Amino acid sequence: MRKPLILLVSTALATGCAGASPPGGGGHTLAKDGTFTFAIPADQGILDPYRNLLPLGEMGSLAYDALVNVTPEGTVVSGLATSWKADAQTATFTLRKGITCSDGSPLTPRTVARVFGFLKDPKNQSPMYGLLVPATPFEVSADDAAGTVKVTMKKPFALLAETLGRVPIVCDRGLDNPKLLETTSAGSGPFVLTKVVRGDHYTFTRRDGNTWGPDGAANDAPGTPATIVVKVIPNETTRANLLLSGEINMAGVGGPDRDRLQARKLERYDVSTILGELWYNQRDGRPGADPLVRQALTAALDLDELTRVSTTGTGRRAGSLVANLAQPCAADSATGHLPAADPGRAATLLDQAGWAKGADGTRAKNGRKLLMDLHYSPSEGEGSVAATELVAKRWQAVGVTVKLTADDPAALSRTMFESGDFDAYWAGFKFDLPSHILPWASGEVPPKGQNFAGIDNPDFVRLAAKAAATTGAAGCALWNEAERALFKAADVVPISIAQQPYYFHKAKAATEGWLQQPIPTSIRVLR
């Protein structure tokens, strides 16, 4: 998840060169108790992972552990849990002995059960609900003596280890007083949030004695930083300059400045990122509530053209809403299932929908103009900004009046999950598993749910329900068929995917296989 809250599911996730040595390779030695500084393009708000998903990729994994982890190759390995058993009906996680929270208190199965109990209650309105925590009802129990947490589903759900197993666990101190999480962290992770300067930087300090990282990794290996500083640097050229000067150790640079970094042979890892998706608002009174309008607006666009523009010529068409090929159900679900580019047909469909073209060339129905308020986020990069301008131009060519609205990350969240005041959203959400799409494309609209576009697609709901109850390849086939149902109805239009490069200077790290973010215990600072 360029994650919204996503998400993502964004905001950013590895294939490539993550474990390689930085420039100079053997000419560098491991630094003792160094500082690792990396840049993010925008302040991502409160760091409570149960109220805001945005910081999870970049910062949350520094402070919070999950029950299981994922290797760069996509293999599930131990985390807080040393062993686990999961099928479509139950999941049992056995916790490692001796885990402690940042305040020194023990992390127990009862704490994990408490976390799941909180997140599974839709009244608590956590964005985790339906994403990493199944919306399917379940019971959770803990046995501190045996060291186990058990989840029992009321209906089958086939991805329990991949979802509940990946929930970041907040310790009791944070659960008791969530306001603490605005300025510090309360997890069992290898680092602790110790300083917050909003809009400028966040400082994390290494914990001593942390030995429960991925597959039993500790955080005391040579080169492990004593301090991690996350700096907010909106300008990509500035990030590139600071990388070249050595003032920061890692940053994402996807525009023209990448050429300078590659000329200096800076090592990098690449994140498969959805740069373009169109979500049509289908709530009552919105033009997108009419399937003919959605089909027409999509047919007015040349998705190949938009791909070239949004990725500045470096990407390709998106075949799915799930960009990461390491995830277990990777497939091309879009090709052949979206309305073909045909402006003439777009005009015909709008005529059929009752939106007549007037003498001034714009369309109206019952005295009301066909107005599309198209929102986008400039933080997604220059390519995405140019692509939304191109969408507006193509829609105007078939008589649509278009308003372009730029949202910063905070406004994005407010628009989608509070006001709902938009007609279409150009977004770069990144879902890491097909089940993550479900709450965003079905169910209640905010604040009761996460279906921000008000999508009502019975075929998607039916197929997703079957997929959720089916394990293995058969379940993946159903998830992919469910996704195709969204595309056939033009509920969501996946457009472009690109490899977003993240560059290292005097540092290195391995990257996780699903979220594709640096694994905290693998970060090394070099001299």
Short mmCIF file of C-alpha atoms in Angstrom, two decimals:
data_model
loop_
_atom_site.label_atom_id
_atom_site.label_comp_id
_atom_site.label_asym_id
_atom_site.label_seq_id
_atom_site.Cartn_x
_atom_site.Cartn_y
_atom_site.Cartn_z
CA MET A 1 0.00 0.00 0.00
CA ARG A 2 1.25 3.95 -1.86
CA LYS A 3 -1.02 3.12 0.87
CA PRO A 4 -4.02 5.12 1.81
CA LEU A 5 -4.62 4.14 5.36
CA ILE A 6 -3.47 0.32 2.80
CA LEU A 7 -2.94 -0.31 2.35
CA LEU A 8 -3.21 -0.78 2.18
CA VAL A 9 -3.01 -0.89 2.17
CA SER A 10 0.29 2.56 0.59
CA THR A 11 2.03 3.47 0.72
CA ALA A 12 5.37 1.23 -0.50
CA LEU A 13 6.49 -2.55 -0.81
CA ALA A 14 10.81 -6.20 -2.87
CA THR A 15 12.24 -7.69 -5.52
CA GLY A 16 15.72 -6.98 -6.60
CA CYS A 17 18.92 -6.01 -4.93
CA ALA A 18 17.96 -5.54 -1.32
CA GLY A 19 20.69 -7.64 0.21
CA ALA A 20 23.53 -6.34 -1.93
CA SER A 21 26.35 -4.20 -0.62
CA PRO A 22 26.18 -0.43 -1.09
CA PRO A 23 28.55 1.47 -3.37
CA GLY A 24 32.10 0.46 -2.83
CA GLY A 25 31.02 -2.98 -1.54
CA GLY A 26 34.05 -4.41 0.17
CA GLY A 27 35.47 -0.93 0.72
CA HIS A 28 32.99 -0.36 3.53
CA THR A 29 32.98 -1.82 7.00
CA LEU A 30 30.08 -2.23 9.38
CA ALA A 31 29.49 0.78 11.62
CA LYS A 32 29.12 0.26 15.36
CA ASP A 33 25.97 1.77 16.85
CA GLY A 34 25.43 4.02 13.84
CA THR A 35 22.40 6.04 12.75
CA PHE A 36 20.26 4.93 9.82
CA THR A 37 18.30 7.80 8.28
CA PHE A 38 15.64 7.30 5.66
CA ALA A 39 13.24 9.69 3.99
CA ILE A 40 9.50 9.57 3.43
CA PRO A 41 7.64 12.01 1.16
CA ALA A 42 4.91 13.07 3.60
CA ASP A 43 4.10 13.01 7.28
CA GLN A 44 1.81 10.07 7.82
CA GLY A 45 0.01 11.17 10.95
CA ILE A 46 -0.56 9.28 14.16
CA LEU A 47 1.43 6.08 14.57
CA ASP A 48 -1.30 4.03 16.25
CA PRO A 49 -1.48 1.04 13.86
CA TYR A 50 -5.08 0.37 14.86
CA ARG A 51 -6.23 3.84 13.83
CA ASN A 52 -3.98 4.60 10.86
CA LEU A 53 -2.48 2.13 8.39
CA LEU A 54 -0.36 4.68 6.53
CA PRO A 55 2.80 4.44 8.67
CA LEU A 56 2.88 0.63 8.85
CA GLY A 57 5.16 0.06 5.88
CA GLU A 58 7.73 2.73 6.59
CA MET A 59 7.76 2.92 10.38
CA GLY A 60 5.39 0.51 12.07
CA SER A 61 7.53 -2.61 11.66
CA LEU A 62 10.35 -0.92 13.57
CA ALA A 63 8.28 -0.90 16.75
CA TYR A 64 5.67 -3.63 16.32
CA ASP A 65 6.06 -7.35 15.71
CA ALA A 66 3.65 -9.79 14.12
CA LEU A 67 3.04 -13.45 14.93
CA VAL A 68 4.67 -14.53 11.66
CA ASN A 69 7.00 -12.90 9.14
CA VAL A 70 7.69 -13.29 5.44
CA THR A 71 11.11 -13.79 3.83
CA PRO A 72 12.20 -11.89 0.69
CA GLU A 73 11.13 -14.99 -1.28
CA GLY A 74 7.62 -14.95 0.21
CA THR A 75 8.07 -17.83 2.67
CA VAL A 76 6.25 -17.55 5.99
CA VAL A 77 8.64 -17.83 8.97
CA SER A 78 8.44 -17.32 12.71
CA GLY A 79 7.89 -14.03 14.47
CA LEU A 80 6.32 -13.75 17.90
CA ALA A 81 5.04 -17.26 17.23
CA THR A 82 7.50 -20.12 16.93
CA SER A 83 4.89 -22.43 15.42
CA TRP A 84 1.38 -22.21 14.01
CA LYS A 85 -1.32 -24.39 12.53
CA ALA A 86 -4.02 -22.93 10.32
CA ASP A 87 -6.78 -24.14 8.05
CA ALA A 88 -10.02 -22.51 6.93
CA GLN A 89 -11.70 -23.07 10.31
CA THR A 90 -9.09 -22.56 13.04
CA ALA A 91 -5.64 -21.14 13.63
CA THR A 92 -3.41 -21.76 16.64
CA PHE A 93 -0.26 -19.73 17.29
CA THR A 94 2.32 -20.78 19.89
CA LEU A 95 4.26 -17.80 21.21
CA ARG A 96 7.99 -17.71 21.77
CA LYS A 97 9.01 -17.68 25.44
CA GLY A 98 10.53 -14.58 26.97
CA ILE A 99 9.08 -11.91 24.70
CA THR A 100 8.94 -8.50 26.35
CA CYS A 101 7.35 -5.19 25.42
CA SER A 102 9.20 -1.89 25.20
CA ASP A 103 8.21 -1.08 28.81
CA GLY A 104 9.70 -4.37 30.02
CA SER A 105 6.39 -6.14 30.61
CA PRO A 106 5.92 -9.64 29.18
CA LEU A 107 3.93 -10.10 26.00
CA THR A 108 1.49 -12.93 26.66
CA PRO A 109 -1.08 -14.87 24.60
CA ARG A 110 -3.73 -13.00 26.57
CA THR A 111 -2.43 -9.70 25.13
CA VAL A 112 -2.61 -11.08 21.59
CA ALA A 113 -6.15 -12.31 22.21
CA ARG A 114 -7.04 -8.91 23.56
CA VAL A 115 -5.70 -7.31 20.37
CA PHE A 116 -7.77 -9.62 18.16
CA GLY A 117 -10.84 -9.06 20.33
CA PHE A 118 -10.53 -5.31 19.91
CA LEU A 119 -9.86 -5.38 16.17
CA LYS A 120 -12.64 -7.84 15.29
CA ASP A 121 -15.31 -5.56 16.78
CA PRO A 122 -16.56 -3.31 13.95
CA LYS A 123 -17.70 -0.79 16.56
CA ASN A 124 -14.04 0.08 17.13
CA GLN A 125 -13.78 1.15 13.48
CA SER A 126 -10.18 0.07 13.03
CA PRO A 127 -8.95 0.09 9.41
CA MET A 128 -7.44 -3.33 10.25
CA TYR A 129 -10.97 -4.77 10.28
CA GLY A 130 -11.58 -6.61 7.03
CA LEU A 131 -7.96 -6.10 5.98
CA LEU A 132 -5.73 -8.14 8.27
CA VAL A 133 -8.58 -9.04 10.59
CA PRO A 134 -11.32 -11.03 8.82
CA ALA A 135 -14.79 -9.51 8.82
CA THR A 136 -16.04 -13.09 9.14
CA PRO A 137 -17.03 -13.54 12.82
CA PHE A 138 -14.62 -15.52 14.97
CA GLU A 139 -13.84 -16.33 18.59
CA VAL A 140 -10.40 -16.01 20.14
CA SER A 141 -9.02 -17.67 23.27
CA ALA A 142 -5.66 -17.61 25.04
CA ASP A 143 -3.82 -20.13 27.18
CA ASP A 144 -0.94 -18.38 28.92
CA ALA A 145 0.30 -21.61 30.46
CA ALA A 146 0.55 -23.33 27.09
CA GLY A 147 1.64 -20.14 25.36
CA THR A 148 -1.06 -20.38 22.70
CA VAL A 149 -3.65 -18.17 21.02
CA LYS A 150 -6.48 -19.93 19.20
CA VAL A 151 -8.86 -18.44 16.65
CA THR A 152 -12.06 -20.29 15.71
CA MET A 153 -14.03 -19.05 12.71
CA LYS A 154 -17.83 -19.05 12.61
CA LYS A 155 -17.53 -19.51 8.83
CA PRO A 156 -14.50 -20.76 6.89
CA PHE A 157 -11.76 -18.28 6.05
CA ALA A 158 -8.78 -19.68 4.18
CA LEU A 159 -6.02 -17.10 4.82
CA LEU A 160 -5.77 -16.98 8.60
CA ALA A 161 -1.99 -17.24 8.95
CA GLU A 162 -1.52 -14.70 6.15
CA THR A 163 -3.90 -12.18 7.74
CA LEU A 164 -4.18 -12.50 11.53
CA GLY A 165 -0.60 -13.73 11.62
CA ARG A 166 0.53 -10.41 10.14
CA VAL A 167 -1.29 -8.08 12.55
CA PRO A 168 1.18 -5.76 14.36
CA ILE A 169 0.74 -6.47 18.07
CA VAL A 170 0.33 -3.51 20.40
CA CYS A 171 1.19 -4.28 24.02
CA ASP A 172 -1.12 -3.76 26.99
CA ARG A 173 0.25 -0.30 27.79
CA GLY A 174 -0.81 0.96 24.37
CA LEU A 175 -4.15 -0.83 24.48
CA ASP A 176 -4.88 0.70 27.88
CA ASN A 177 -3.97 4.22 26.75
CA PRO A 178 -4.03 4.61 22.94
CA LYS A 179 -3.22 8.33 23.24
CA LEU A 180 0.33 7.31 24.20
CA LEU A 181 0.82 6.01 20.67
CA GLU A 182 0.72 9.54 19.30
CA THR A 183 4.17 10.27 20.74
CA THR A 184 5.73 6.89 21.52
CA SER A 185 5.34 3.21 20.72
CA ALA A 186 4.15 0.30 22.84
CA GLY A 187 5.23 -2.84 21.04
CA SER A 188 7.72 -5.66 21.22
CA GLY A 189 9.67 -4.58 18.12
CA PRO A 190 13.43 -4.08 17.81
CA PHE A 191 13.14 -0.28 18.05
CA VAL A 192 11.16 2.17 20.17
CA LEU A 193 9.76 5.50 19.03
CA THR A 194 11.47 8.07 21.27
CA LYS A 195 10.94 11.44 19.57
CA VAL A 196 8.27 12.95 17.35
CA VAL A 197 8.62 16.25 15.50
CA ARG A 198 5.51 16.42 13.32
CA GLY A 199 6.19 17.22 9.70
CA ASP A 200 9.95 16.93 10.17
CA HIS A 201 11.26 13.69 11.68
CA TYR A 202 10.68 10.66 13.92
CA THR A 203 13.42 9.03 15.98
CA PHE A 204 13.56 5.35 16.95
CA THR A 205 16.04 3.86 19.44
CA ARG A 206 17.26 0.26 19.42
CA ARG A 207 16.03 -2.05 22.17
CA ASP A 208 18.45 -4.34 23.96
CA GLY A 209 17.71 -8.04 24.19
CA ASN A 210 15.33 -8.36 21.25
CA THR A 211 15.76 -11.92 19.90
CA TRP A 212 12.39 -12.70 18.30
CA GLY A 213 12.72 -11.16 14.85
CA PRO A 214 12.02 -13.05 11.60
CA ASP A 215 13.06 -16.68 12.00
CA GLY A 216 14.60 -15.87 15.40
CA ALA A 217 16.75 -12.92 14.28
CA ALA A 218 18.18 -10.63 16.97
CA ASN A 219 18.83 -6.91 16.70
CA ASP A 220 22.41 -6.92 17.99
CA ALA A 221 24.29 -8.07 14.88
CA PRO A 222 27.29 -5.95 13.81
CA GLY A 223 26.18 -2.94 11.80
CA THR A 224 22.70 -2.80 13.35
CA PRO A 225 21.93 0.90 13.92
CA ALA A 226 21.50 2.21 17.44
CA THR A 227 19.22 4.93 16.10
CA ILE A 228 16.84 5.19 13.15
CA VAL A 229 15.65 8.61 12.01
CA VAL A 230 12.71 8.91 9.63
CA LYS A 231 12.80 12.32 7.92
CA VAL A 232 9.87 13.90 6.08
CA ILE A 233 11.29 15.18 2.76
CA PRO A 234 8.54 15.90 0.21
CA ASN A 235 10.79 16.95 -2.69
CA GLU A 236 12.26 14.04 -4.64
CA THR A 237 15.23 16.03 -5.94
CA THR A 238 16.11 16.98 -2.38
CA ARG A 239 15.95 13.31 -1.38
CA ALA A 240 18.30 12.42 -4.23
CA ASN A 241 20.74 15.18 -3.27
CA LEU A 242 20.79 14.05 0.36
CA LEU A 243 21.39 10.46 -0.71
CA LEU A 244 24.34 11.46 -2.88
CA SER A 245 25.84 13.57 -0.09
CA GLY A 246 25.42 10.74 2.41
CA GLU A 247 23.15 12.77 4.70
CA ILE A 248 20.46 10.09 4.42
CA ASN A 249 20.88 6.34 3.96
CA MET A 250 17.69 5.35 2.14
CA ALA A 251 14.94 7.00 0.11
CA GLY A 252 12.51 6.30 -2.68
CA VAL A 253 13.32 8.18 -5.88
CA GLY A 254 11.25 7.24 -8.91
CA GLY A 255 11.52 10.27 -11.22
CA PRO A 256 14.29 11.68 -13.40
CA ASP A 257 16.64 12.04 -10.41
CA ARG A 258 17.06 8.28 -10.35
CA ASP A 259 19.49 8.59 -13.27
CA ARG A 260 21.97 10.48 -11.07
CA LEU A 261 21.72 7.82 -8.37
CA GLN A 262 22.22 4.98 -10.81
CA ALA A 263 25.22 6.78 -12.34
CA ARG A 264 26.78 6.72 -8.87
CA LYS A 265 25.96 2.99 -8.71
CA LEU A 266 23.94 3.30 -5.53
CA GLU A 267 22.40 -0.03 -4.62
CA ARG A 268 18.64 -0.25 -4.55
CA TYR A 269 15.65 -2.49 -4.13
CA ASP A 270 12.52 -2.23 -6.25
CA VAL A 271 8.95 -2.19 -5.01
CA SER A 272 6.15 -3.40 -7.27
CA THR A 273 3.71 -0.51 -6.93
CA ILE A 274 0.30 0.18 -8.40
CA LEU A 275 0.62 3.75 -9.64
CA GLY A 276 -2.80 4.09 -11.17
CA GLU A 277 -6.30 2.85 -10.34
CA LEU A 278 -9.63 4.57 -10.92
CA TRP A 279 -12.31 4.06 -8.29
CA TYR A 280 -15.77 5.36 -9.23
CA ASN A 281 -17.97 6.63 -6.41
CA GLN A 282 -21.26 4.70 -6.66
CA ARG A 283 -23.10 6.26 -3.75
CA ASP A 284 -26.60 7.64 -4.37
CA GLY A 285 -26.65 10.72 -6.57
CA ARG A 286 -23.17 10.19 -7.99
CA PRO A 287 -22.78 9.70 -11.78
CA GLY A 288 -20.75 6.55 -11.15
CA ALA A 289 -23.77 4.85 -9.58
CA ASP A 290 -24.91 4.16 -13.17
CA PRO A 291 -22.98 1.22 -14.69
CA LEU A 292 -23.40 2.75 -18.15
CA VAL A 293 -21.55 5.85 -16.98
CA ARG A 294 -18.71 3.78 -15.49
CA GLN A 295 -18.41 1.79 -18.71
CA ALA A 296 -18.45 4.99 -20.76
CA LEU A 297 -15.85 6.80 -18.67
CA THR A 298 -13.54 3.80 -18.89
CA ALA A 299 -14.06 3.38 -22.65
CA ALA A 300 -13.11 7.04 -23.10
CA LEU A 301 -9.62 6.25 -21.84
CA ASP A 302 -6.63 4.62 -23.50
CA LEU A 303 -5.21 2.65 -20.59
CA ASP A 304 -1.93 1.97 -22.41
CA GLU A 305 -1.49 5.72 -22.90
CA LEU A 306 -2.26 6.34 -19.23
CA THR A 307 0.26 3.67 -18.26
CA ARG A 308 3.03 5.39 -20.20
CA VAL A 309 2.19 8.76 -18.67
CA SER A 310 1.65 7.65 -15.06
CA THR A 311 4.88 5.60 -14.96
CA THR A 312 6.87 8.08 -17.09
CA GLY A 313 7.48 5.27 -19.54
CA THR A 314 9.00 2.87 -17.02
CA GLY A 315 6.01 0.69 -16.09
CA ARG A 316 3.42 -1.63 -17.54
CA ARG A 317 -0.31 -2.26 -17.44
CA ALA A 318 -1.60 -3.56 -14.12
CA GLY A 319 -3.20 -6.98 -14.33
CA SER A 320 -4.56 -6.96 -10.81
CA LEU A 321 -5.13 -4.82 -7.75
CA VAL A 322 -2.45 -6.93 -6.03
CA ALA A 323 0.91 -5.89 -7.46
CA ASN A 324 3.27 -8.23 -5.65
CA LEU A 325 4.08 -11.41 -7.59
CA ALA A 326 5.39 -13.05 -4.39
CA GLN A 327 1.87 -13.22 -2.95
CA PRO A 328 0.25 -16.66 -3.19
CA CYS A 329 -2.54 -15.85 -5.70
CA ALA A 330 -0.65 -13.71 -8.22
CA ALA A 331 -2.36 -13.62 -11.65
CA ASP A 332 -3.47 -11.28 -14.43
CA SER A 333 -7.18 -10.81 -13.78
CA ALA A 334 -7.69 -7.63 -15.80
CA THR A 335 -6.60 -8.34 -19.38
CA GLY A 336 -9.66 -8.83 -21.57
CA HIS A 337 -12.11 -7.96 -18.81
CA LEU A 338 -12.13 -4.14 -18.89
CA PRO A 339 -14.06 -1.96 -21.36
CA ALA A 340 -11.93 -1.45 -24.47
CA ALA A 341 -10.71 2.03 -25.40
CA ASP A 342 -13.38 3.44 -27.73
CA PRO A 343 -14.39 7.13 -27.41
CA GLY A 344 -17.22 6.59 -29.90
CA ARG A 345 -18.72 3.85 -27.76
CA ALA A 346 -18.18 6.04 -24.68
CA ALA A 347 -20.33 8.74 -26.28
CA THR A 348 -23.02 6.21 -27.20
CA LEU A 349 -23.16 4.82 -23.66
CA LEU A 350 -23.51 8.32 -22.20
CA ASP A 351 -26.37 8.98 -24.63
CA GLN A 352 -28.03 5.75 -23.48
CA ALA A 353 -27.60 6.82 -19.86
CA GLY A 354 -29.54 10.02 -20.62
CA TRP A 355 -26.61 12.44 -20.53
CA ALA A 356 -27.29 14.48 -23.67
CA LYS A 357 -24.69 16.67 -25.33
CA GLY A 358 -25.59 20.35 -25.47
CA ALA A 359 -24.66 23.08 -27.91
CA ASP A 360 -21.57 23.91 -25.84
CA GLY A 361 -20.36 20.31 -26.11
CA THR A 362 -20.99 19.40 -22.47
CA ARG A 363 -23.44 16.78 -21.30
CA ALA A 364 -26.38 17.23 -18.94
CA LYS A 365 -29.47 15.39 -17.72
CA ASN A 366 -32.55 17.02 -16.20
CA GLY A 367 -30.75 20.35 -16.13
CA ARG A 368 -27.75 18.92 -14.27
CA LYS A 369 -24.30 18.84 -15.83
CA LEU A 370 -22.34 15.60 -15.95
CA LEU A 371 -19.66 16.71 -13.53
CA MET A 372 -16.87 14.39 -12.37
CA ASP A 373 -14.88 15.60 -9.37
CA LEU A 374 -11.67 13.62 -9.91
CA HIS A 375 -9.42 13.45 -6.84
CA TYR A 376 -5.75 12.50 -6.79
CA SER A 377 -2.73 12.69 -4.53
CA PRO A 378 0.28 14.74 -5.76
CA SER A 379 2.50 12.75 -3.39
CA GLU A 380 2.11 9.82 -5.81
CA GLY A 381 4.52 11.62 -8.14
CA GLU A 382 4.61 13.76 -11.25
CA GLY A 383 3.50 10.89 -13.46
CA SER A 384 0.27 10.41 -11.52
CA VAL A 385 -0.46 14.15 -11.64
CA ALA A 386 0.05 14.17 -15.41
CA ALA A 387 -2.12 11.07 -15.78
CA THR A 388 -5.06 12.62 -13.95
CA GLU A 389 -4.80 15.66 -16.19
CA LEU A 390 -4.91 13.32 -19.19
CA VAL A 391 -7.98 11.53 -17.77
CA ALA A 392 -9.69 14.91 -17.46
CA LYS A 393 -8.81 15.77 -21.07
CA ARG A 394 -10.18 12.47 -22.42
CA TRP A 395 -13.40 12.77 -20.42
CA GLN A 396 -13.89 16.36 -21.54
CA ALA A 397 -13.56 15.17 -25.14
CA VAL A 398 -16.78 13.13 -24.73
CA GLY A 399 -18.65 15.96 -23.03
CA VAL A 400 -17.90 15.42 -19.35
CA THR A 401 -17.23 18.44 -17.14
CA VAL A 402 -14.23 17.61 -14.94
CA LYS A 403 -12.99 19.15 -11.72
CA LEU A 404 -9.52 18.10 -10.54
CA THR A 405 -8.98 18.04 -6.76
CA ALA A 406 -5.53 17.45 -5.22
CA ASP A 407 -5.46 15.79 -1.78
CA ASP A 408 -2.56 15.47 0.62
CA PRO A 409 -2.51 12.22 2.66
CA ALA A 410 -4.70 13.69 5.41
CA ALA A 411 -7.24 15.06 2.93
CA LEU A 412 -7.24 11.71 1.10
CA SER A 413 -8.30 9.95 4.28
CA ARG A 414 -10.95 12.57 5.08
CA THR A 415 -12.41 12.46 1.56
CA MET A 416 -12.61 8.70 1.34
CA PHE A 417 -13.56 7.81 4.87
CA GLU A 418 -15.41 10.83 6.20
CA SER A 419 -17.02 13.13 3.63
CA GLY A 420 -17.27 10.74 0.65
CA ASP A 421 -17.35 13.90 -1.49
CA PHE A 422 -15.73 12.79 -4.76
CA ASP A 423 -16.85 11.25 -8.04
CA ALA A 424 -13.72 9.33 -8.98
CA TYR A 425 -10.39 8.74 -7.30
CA TRP A 426 -7.08 8.18 -9.06
CA ALA A 427 -5.19 6.21 -6.45
CA GLY A 428 -2.21 3.93 -6.12
CA PHE A 429 -3.46 1.54 -3.48
CA LYS A 430 -1.42 -1.57 -2.98
CA PHE A 431 -3.12 -4.67 -1.65
CA ASP A 432 -0.85 -7.47 -0.53
CA LEU A 433 -3.36 -10.32 -0.59
CA PRO A 434 -6.57 -10.69 -2.63
CA SER A 435 -8.62 -10.89 0.55
CA HIS A 436 -7.49 -7.36 1.38
CA ILE A 437 -9.65 -6.05 -1.47
CA LEU A 438 -12.87 -7.32 0.12
CA PRO A 439 -13.66 -4.56 2.65
CA TRP A 440 -12.75 -1.85 0.13
CA ALA A 441 -15.09 -3.18 -2.57
CA SER A 442 -18.06 -4.49 -0.59
CA GLY A 443 -20.03 -4.01 2.61
CA GLU A 444 -20.89 -0.80 4.41
CA VAL A 445 -19.65 2.64 3.44
CA PRO A 446 -17.71 4.65 6.06
CA PRO A 447 -17.98 5.11 8.97
CA LYS A 448 -19.55 1.68 9.38
CA GLY A 449 -17.24 0.04 6.83
CA GLN A 450 -14.37 0.73 4.43
CA ASN A 451 -16.26 0.53 1.13
CA PHE A 452 -15.47 4.18 0.40
CA ALA A 453 -16.72 4.03 -3.20
CA GLY A 454 -20.02 2.38 -2.27
CA ILE A 455 -19.44 -0.58 -4.62
CA ASP A 456 -22.34 -3.04 -4.82
CA ASN A 457 -21.27 -6.01 -6.93
CA PRO A 458 -23.14 -9.23 -6.03
CA ASP A 459 -20.89 -11.38 -8.24
CA PHE A 460 -17.79 -10.13 -6.45
CA VAL A 461 -19.34 -10.75 -3.03
CA ARG A 462 -20.50 -14.25 -3.99
CA LEU A 463 -17.14 -15.29 -5.48
CA ALA A 464 -15.12 -13.72 -2.66
CA ALA A 465 -17.21 -15.62 -0.10
CA LYS A 466 -16.43 -18.88 -1.89
CA ALA A 467 -12.75 -17.94 -2.14
CA ALA A 468 -12.55 -17.12 1.55
CA ALA A 469 -13.73 -20.64 2.39
CA THR A 470 -11.45 -22.44 -0.07
CA THR A 471 -7.79 -23.21 0.52
CA GLY A 472 -4.96 -23.64 -1.97
CA ALA A 473 -5.00 -23.15 -5.73
CA ALA A 474 -8.78 -23.52 -5.95
CA GLY A 475 -9.19 -20.64 -3.51
CA CYS A 476 -6.78 -18.48 -5.51
CA ALA A 477 -8.71 -19.19 -8.71
CA LEU A 478 -11.87 -17.96 -6.99
CA TRP A 479 -10.17 -14.82 -5.66
CA ASN A 480 -8.98 -14.00 -9.18
CA GLU A 481 -12.46 -14.60 -10.59
CA ALA A 482 -13.91 -12.29 -7.94
CA GLU A 483 -11.46 -9.58 -8.95
CA ARG A 484 -12.50 -9.99 -12.60
CA ALA A 485 -16.12 -9.32 -11.57
CA LEU A 486 -15.06 -5.87 -10.36
CA PHE A 487 -13.30 -5.14 -13.64
CA LYS A 488 -16.16 -6.32 -15.86
CA ALA A 489 -18.49 -3.92 -14.05
CA ALA A 490 -15.89 -1.11 -14.21
CA ASP A 491 -16.21 -0.75 -10.44
CA VAL A 492 -12.44 -0.39 -10.20
CA VAL A 493 -10.06 0.06 -13.13
CA PRO A 494 -6.44 -1.02 -12.54
CA ILE A 495 -4.19 0.92 -14.88
CA SER A 496 -0.47 0.92 -14.24
CA ILE A 497 2.23 -0.81 -12.27
CA ALA A 498 5.87 0.14 -11.92
CA GLN A 499 8.96 -0.74 -9.98
CA GLN A 500 9.47 2.05 -7.47
CA PRO A 501 13.21 2.13 -6.65
CA TYR A 502 14.51 2.71 -3.13
CA TYR A 503 18.19 3.62 -2.96
CA PHE A 504 20.78 2.96 -0.25
CA HIS A 505 23.91 4.95 0.57
CA LYS A 506 26.34 3.43 3.07
CA ALA A 507 23.68 1.02 4.23
CA LYS A 508 21.95 -2.18 3.21
CA ALA A 509 18.94 -4.27 4.18
CA ALA A 510 16.92 -7.28 3.12
CA THR A 511 13.30 -6.75 2.20
CA GLU A 512 10.18 -8.60 3.21
CA GLY A 513 8.42 -10.61 0.53
CA TRP A 514 4.86 -9.23 0.75
CA LEU A 515 5.04 -5.72 2.11
CA GLN A 516 8.46 -5.41 0.46
CA GLN A 517 9.72 -3.04 3.13
CA PRO A 518 13.14 -3.32 4.82
CA ILE A 519 13.22 -5.97 7.54
CA PRO A 520 14.26 -3.97 10.64
CA THR A 521 16.66 -6.63 11.99
CA SER A 522 18.43 -6.76 8.61
CA ILE A 523 19.30 -3.04 8.41
CA ARG A 524 23.06 -2.43 8.45
CA VAL A 525 24.91 0.89 8.52
CA LEU A 526 28.30 1.04 6.80
CA ARG A 527 31.27 3.31 7.27
#
